[in-house]
Each structure stands twice: as C-alpha cells, then as structure tokens.
Amino acid sequence: MNKQLALMLAGGILSAGVLAAYAAEGKPEDTVKYRQSVYNIIGWNFKPMGAMAKGEMPFDAAAVARHAQYVEMMSKALPEGFAKGTGPDAVKNTEAKAEIWTKPAEFDTKLKDFQQEAAKLTEVAKGGDEKTIKAQIGKTAETCKACHKEFRKD
Ligand code: HEC
C-alpha cells in the first residue's frame, strides 16, 4: 500500500467518530451555550413542521422547505458542540447526560440518523408532495426522540 493511501485510510478511520474529531476549545460553558443555541434553532424551525405534520397547522410546502434547510444545516453544526470535557461533570447548566461521552459510538449513531433524516427532509420538501413531506417530518422527529430518550435529562 502506498504511504499516501495509508494516511488517507487512517484519516478516514479517525474522522469516523464525530465526537473524537473535536477537542474542547475555549471554556466548556461556551461550548454548552453553543450547542444549546444550535438546538434552539433546530427546535424553532422544527416546531411548525411538527404542527403541520399533526394537522394542527395548515400545510405550507414553502415554509417546510425553508425550515428544513435550517434544521439540516444545524444538524451538521452539532458535533463540535459536544467536545470532550463539556459534560455534566464539568458544567452545571446542561441537560446532556454523561453517557454521550462514555458511549460515543452510540451517540454518534443517533446523531448520524438525525443528520440523515434531516437531509432527506430537505430533499423531499423540494418535491412539494404533502404526504411524503409529512411522513418524513415524522421520521425526523423520531430521531430527536430517540436521542433525547437516551442522552438528554428530562
Ligand atoms: C444526537 C442527539 C440529539 C438529537 C438527534 C436531537 N437532540 Fe435535542 N438535545 C440533545 C441534547 C443532549 C440536549 C441537551 C443539550 C444541553 O443542555 O447541553 C438537547 C437539547 C434540545 C433542546 C433544548 C435546548 C436548550 O434550550 O437548552 C431542544 C429544543 C431540542 N434539543 C430539540 C431537538 C429537536 C427538535 C430535535 C430533532 C429535530 C433534536 N433536538 C434532536 C440531543 C439531541
């Protein structure tokens, strides 16, 4: 195997773990603030989509397309919000459970599931088909719940 390829493969393995890729930068409190802000933007944009999927709000394909883009973008901004040393042992004002850092592979999977479904939502939102879009909003919401259940304090 040539040296460059070996290096590329090694790099691939290292970057496979979303959490492992980020070292703590600055104060842990700042990282916590960052990730909570990202979740707030996610929550803000997801809420109307959830209401539309449940029929509590009139369906608006253009609004979904816009909200979905923000959720997808924010899903990609999350990993660096979980740098090492920013868990409940280091910071007070966090709902994040210590398991995020003791079971990083499982957390990674939950994060990737969310990123995948959020990206798919942006995709189907462009198509404009109400039934497909509502189903995908539901699928994405499942990934929020799955992660909160295991990794967020209630
Ligand atoms: C991979 C795990 C994971 C996924 C997926 C996830 N969350 Fe969360 N969420 C968390 C954790 C952990 C916290 C607690 C963060 C903290 O307090 O440090 C949180 C916090 C929040 C908060 C509170 C933010 C605040 O003000 O402190 C909201 C709102 C939220 N999530 C909404 C959502 C929505 C909506 C989705 C799906 C569209 C989602 N989350 C997907 C793990 C996740």
PDB file of N, CA, C and O in Angstrom, residues 4 8 18 27 31 38 42 50 54 66 75 80 91 103 109 121 123 127 132 145 153:
ATOM      1  N   GLN A   4       0.635   7.420   0.929  1.00  0.00           N
ATOM      2  CA  GLN A   4      -0.434   8.415   0.915  1.00  0.00           C
ATOM      3  C   GLN A   4      -1.807   7.781   1.143  1.00  0.00           C
ATOM      4  O   GLN A   4      -2.629   8.294   1.905  1.00  0.00           O
ATOM      5  N   MET A   8      -4.478   8.344   4.098  1.00  0.00           N
ATOM      6  CA  MET A   8      -5.867   8.705   3.838  1.00  0.00           C
ATOM      7  C   MET A   8      -6.817   7.770   4.588  1.00  0.00           C
ATOM      8  O   MET A   8      -7.802   8.199   5.162  1.00  0.00           O
ATOM      9  N   VAL A  18     -17.614  11.081  15.191  1.00  0.00           N
ATOM     10  CA  VAL A  18     -17.934  12.510  15.144  1.00  0.00           C
ATOM     11  C   VAL A  18     -17.349  13.238  16.356  1.00  0.00           C
ATOM     12  O   VAL A  18     -16.744  14.286  16.244  1.00  0.00           O
ATOM     13  N   LYS A  27     -13.769  27.873  26.863  1.00  0.00           N
ATOM     14  CA  LYS A  27     -14.394  27.420  28.105  1.00  0.00           C
ATOM     15  C   LYS A  27     -15.483  26.410  27.817  1.00  0.00           C
ATOM     16  O   LYS A  27     -16.246  26.568  26.862  1.00  0.00           O
ATOM     17  N   THR A  31     -19.010  26.159  25.007  1.00  0.00           N
ATOM     18  CA  THR A  31     -19.414  25.049  24.137  1.00  0.00           C
ATOM     19  C   THR A  31     -20.855  24.652  24.429  1.00  0.00           C
ATOM     20  O   THR A  31     -21.646  24.400  23.510  1.00  0.00           O
ATOM     21  N   VAL A  38     -27.720  25.981  19.110  1.00  0.00           N
ATOM     22  CA  VAL A  38     -27.989  25.210  17.898  1.00  0.00           C
ATOM     23  C   VAL A  38     -29.312  24.448  18.057  1.00  0.00           C
ATOM     24  O   VAL A  38     -30.164  24.458  17.160  1.00  0.00           O
ATOM     25  N   ILE A  42     -32.824  24.601  15.999  1.00  0.00           N
ATOM     26  CA  ILE A  42     -33.468  23.381  15.494  1.00  0.00           C
ATOM     27  C   ILE A  42     -34.915  23.327  15.978  1.00  0.00           C
ATOM     28  O   ILE A  42     -35.849  23.106  15.197  1.00  0.00           O
ATOM     29  N   GLY A  50     -43.624  20.131  12.808  1.00  0.00           N
ATOM     30  CA  GLY A  50     -44.300  19.105  13.607  1.00  0.00           C
ATOM     31  C   GLY A  50     -45.794  19.372  13.674  1.00  0.00           C
ATOM     32  O   GLY A  50     -46.613  18.452  13.534  1.00  0.00           O
ATOM     33  N   LYS A  54     -48.942  17.071  12.173  1.00  0.00           N
ATOM     34  CA  LYS A  54     -50.052  16.592  13.012  1.00  0.00           C
ATOM     35  C   LYS A  54     -51.392  17.205  12.598  1.00  0.00           C
ATOM     36  O   LYS A  54     -52.418  16.916  13.209  1.00  0.00           O
ATOM     37  N   ARG A  66     -38.130  25.885   3.748  1.00  0.00           N
ATOM     38  CA  ARG A  66     -37.226  26.833   4.404  1.00  0.00           C
ATOM     39  C   ARG A  66     -36.771  26.307   5.771  1.00  0.00           C
ATOM     40  O   ARG A  66     -35.585  26.245   6.051  1.00  0.00           O
ATOM     41  N   SER A  75     -28.058  20.502  11.966  1.00  0.00           N
ATOM     42  CA  SER A  75     -27.688  19.126  12.336  1.00  0.00           C
ATOM     43  C   SER A  75     -26.198  18.909  12.078  1.00  0.00           C
ATOM     44  O   SER A  75     -25.534  18.173  12.793  1.00  0.00           O
ATOM     45  N   GLU A  80     -19.500  19.675  16.903  1.00  0.00           N
ATOM     46  CA  GLU A  80     -18.491  20.420  17.661  1.00  0.00           C
ATOM     47  C   GLU A  80     -19.033  20.986  18.970  1.00  0.00           C
ATOM     48  O   GLU A  80     -18.281  21.466  19.800  1.00  0.00           O
ATOM     49  N   VAL A  91     -19.778  20.948  33.746  1.00  0.00           N
ATOM     50  CA  VAL A  91     -20.631  22.132  33.618  1.00  0.00           C
ATOM     51  C   VAL A  91     -21.966  21.894  34.324  1.00  0.00           C
ATOM     52  O   VAL A  91     -22.481  20.781  34.320  1.00  0.00           O
ATOM     53  N   LYS A 103     -20.404   6.622  25.933  1.00  0.00           N
ATOM     54  CA  LYS A 103     -20.843   5.732  24.845  1.00  0.00           C
ATOM     55  C   LYS A 103     -20.838   6.524  23.538  1.00  0.00           C
ATOM     56  O   LYS A 103     -21.891   6.693  22.897  1.00  0.00           O
ATOM     57  N   THR A 109     -24.151   7.388  16.380  1.00  0.00           N
ATOM     58  CA  THR A 109     -25.171   6.758  15.538  1.00  0.00           C
ATOM     59  C   THR A 109     -26.461   7.576  15.572  1.00  0.00           C
ATOM     60  O   THR A 109     -27.067   7.849  14.530  1.00  0.00           O
ATOM     61  N   LEU A 121     -35.297  15.186   4.544  1.00  0.00           N
ATOM     62  CA  LEU A 121     -36.451  16.092   4.650  1.00  0.00           C
ATOM     63  C   LEU A 121     -36.278  17.291   3.715  1.00  0.00           C
ATOM     64  O   LEU A 121     -37.225  17.691   3.033  1.00  0.00           O
ATOM     65  N   GLU A 123     -34.657  17.278   1.039  1.00  0.00           N
ATOM     66  CA  GLU A 123     -34.789  16.719  -0.301  1.00  0.00           C
ATOM     67  C   GLU A 123     -36.269  16.575  -0.688  1.00  0.00           C
ATOM     68  O   GLU A 123     -36.689  17.088  -1.724  1.00  0.00           O
ATOM     69  N   GLY A 127     -39.605  18.505  -3.393  1.00  0.00           N
ATOM     70  CA  GLY A 127     -40.583  17.843  -4.266  1.00  0.00           C
ATOM     71  C   GLY A 127     -41.993  18.388  -4.067  1.00  0.00           C
ATOM     72  O   GLY A 127     -42.804  18.366  -4.982  1.00  0.00           O
ATOM     73  N   THR A 132     -45.695  12.781   1.395  1.00  0.00           N
ATOM     74  CA  THR A 132     -44.301  12.358   1.560  1.00  0.00           C
ATOM     75  C   THR A 132     -43.592  13.245   2.577  1.00  0.00           C
ATOM     76  O   THR A 132     -42.827  12.766   3.416  1.00  0.00           O
ATOM     77  N   LYS A 145     -36.463  12.179  19.258  1.00  0.00           N
ATOM     78  CA  LYS A 145     -36.933  11.466  20.454  1.00  0.00           C
ATOM     79  C   LYS A 145     -35.950  10.381  20.858  1.00  0.00           C
ATOM     80  O   LYS A 145     -35.672  10.198  22.043  1.00  0.00           O
ATOM     81  N   LYS A 153     -31.294  14.596  29.796  1.00  0.00           N
ATOM     82  CA  LYS A 153     -32.092  14.502  31.041  1.00  0.00           C
ATOM     83  C   LYS A 153     -33.454  15.098  30.796  1.00  0.00           C
ATOM     84  O   LYS A 153     -33.582  16.065  30.044  1.00  0.00           O
TER      85      LYS A 153
END
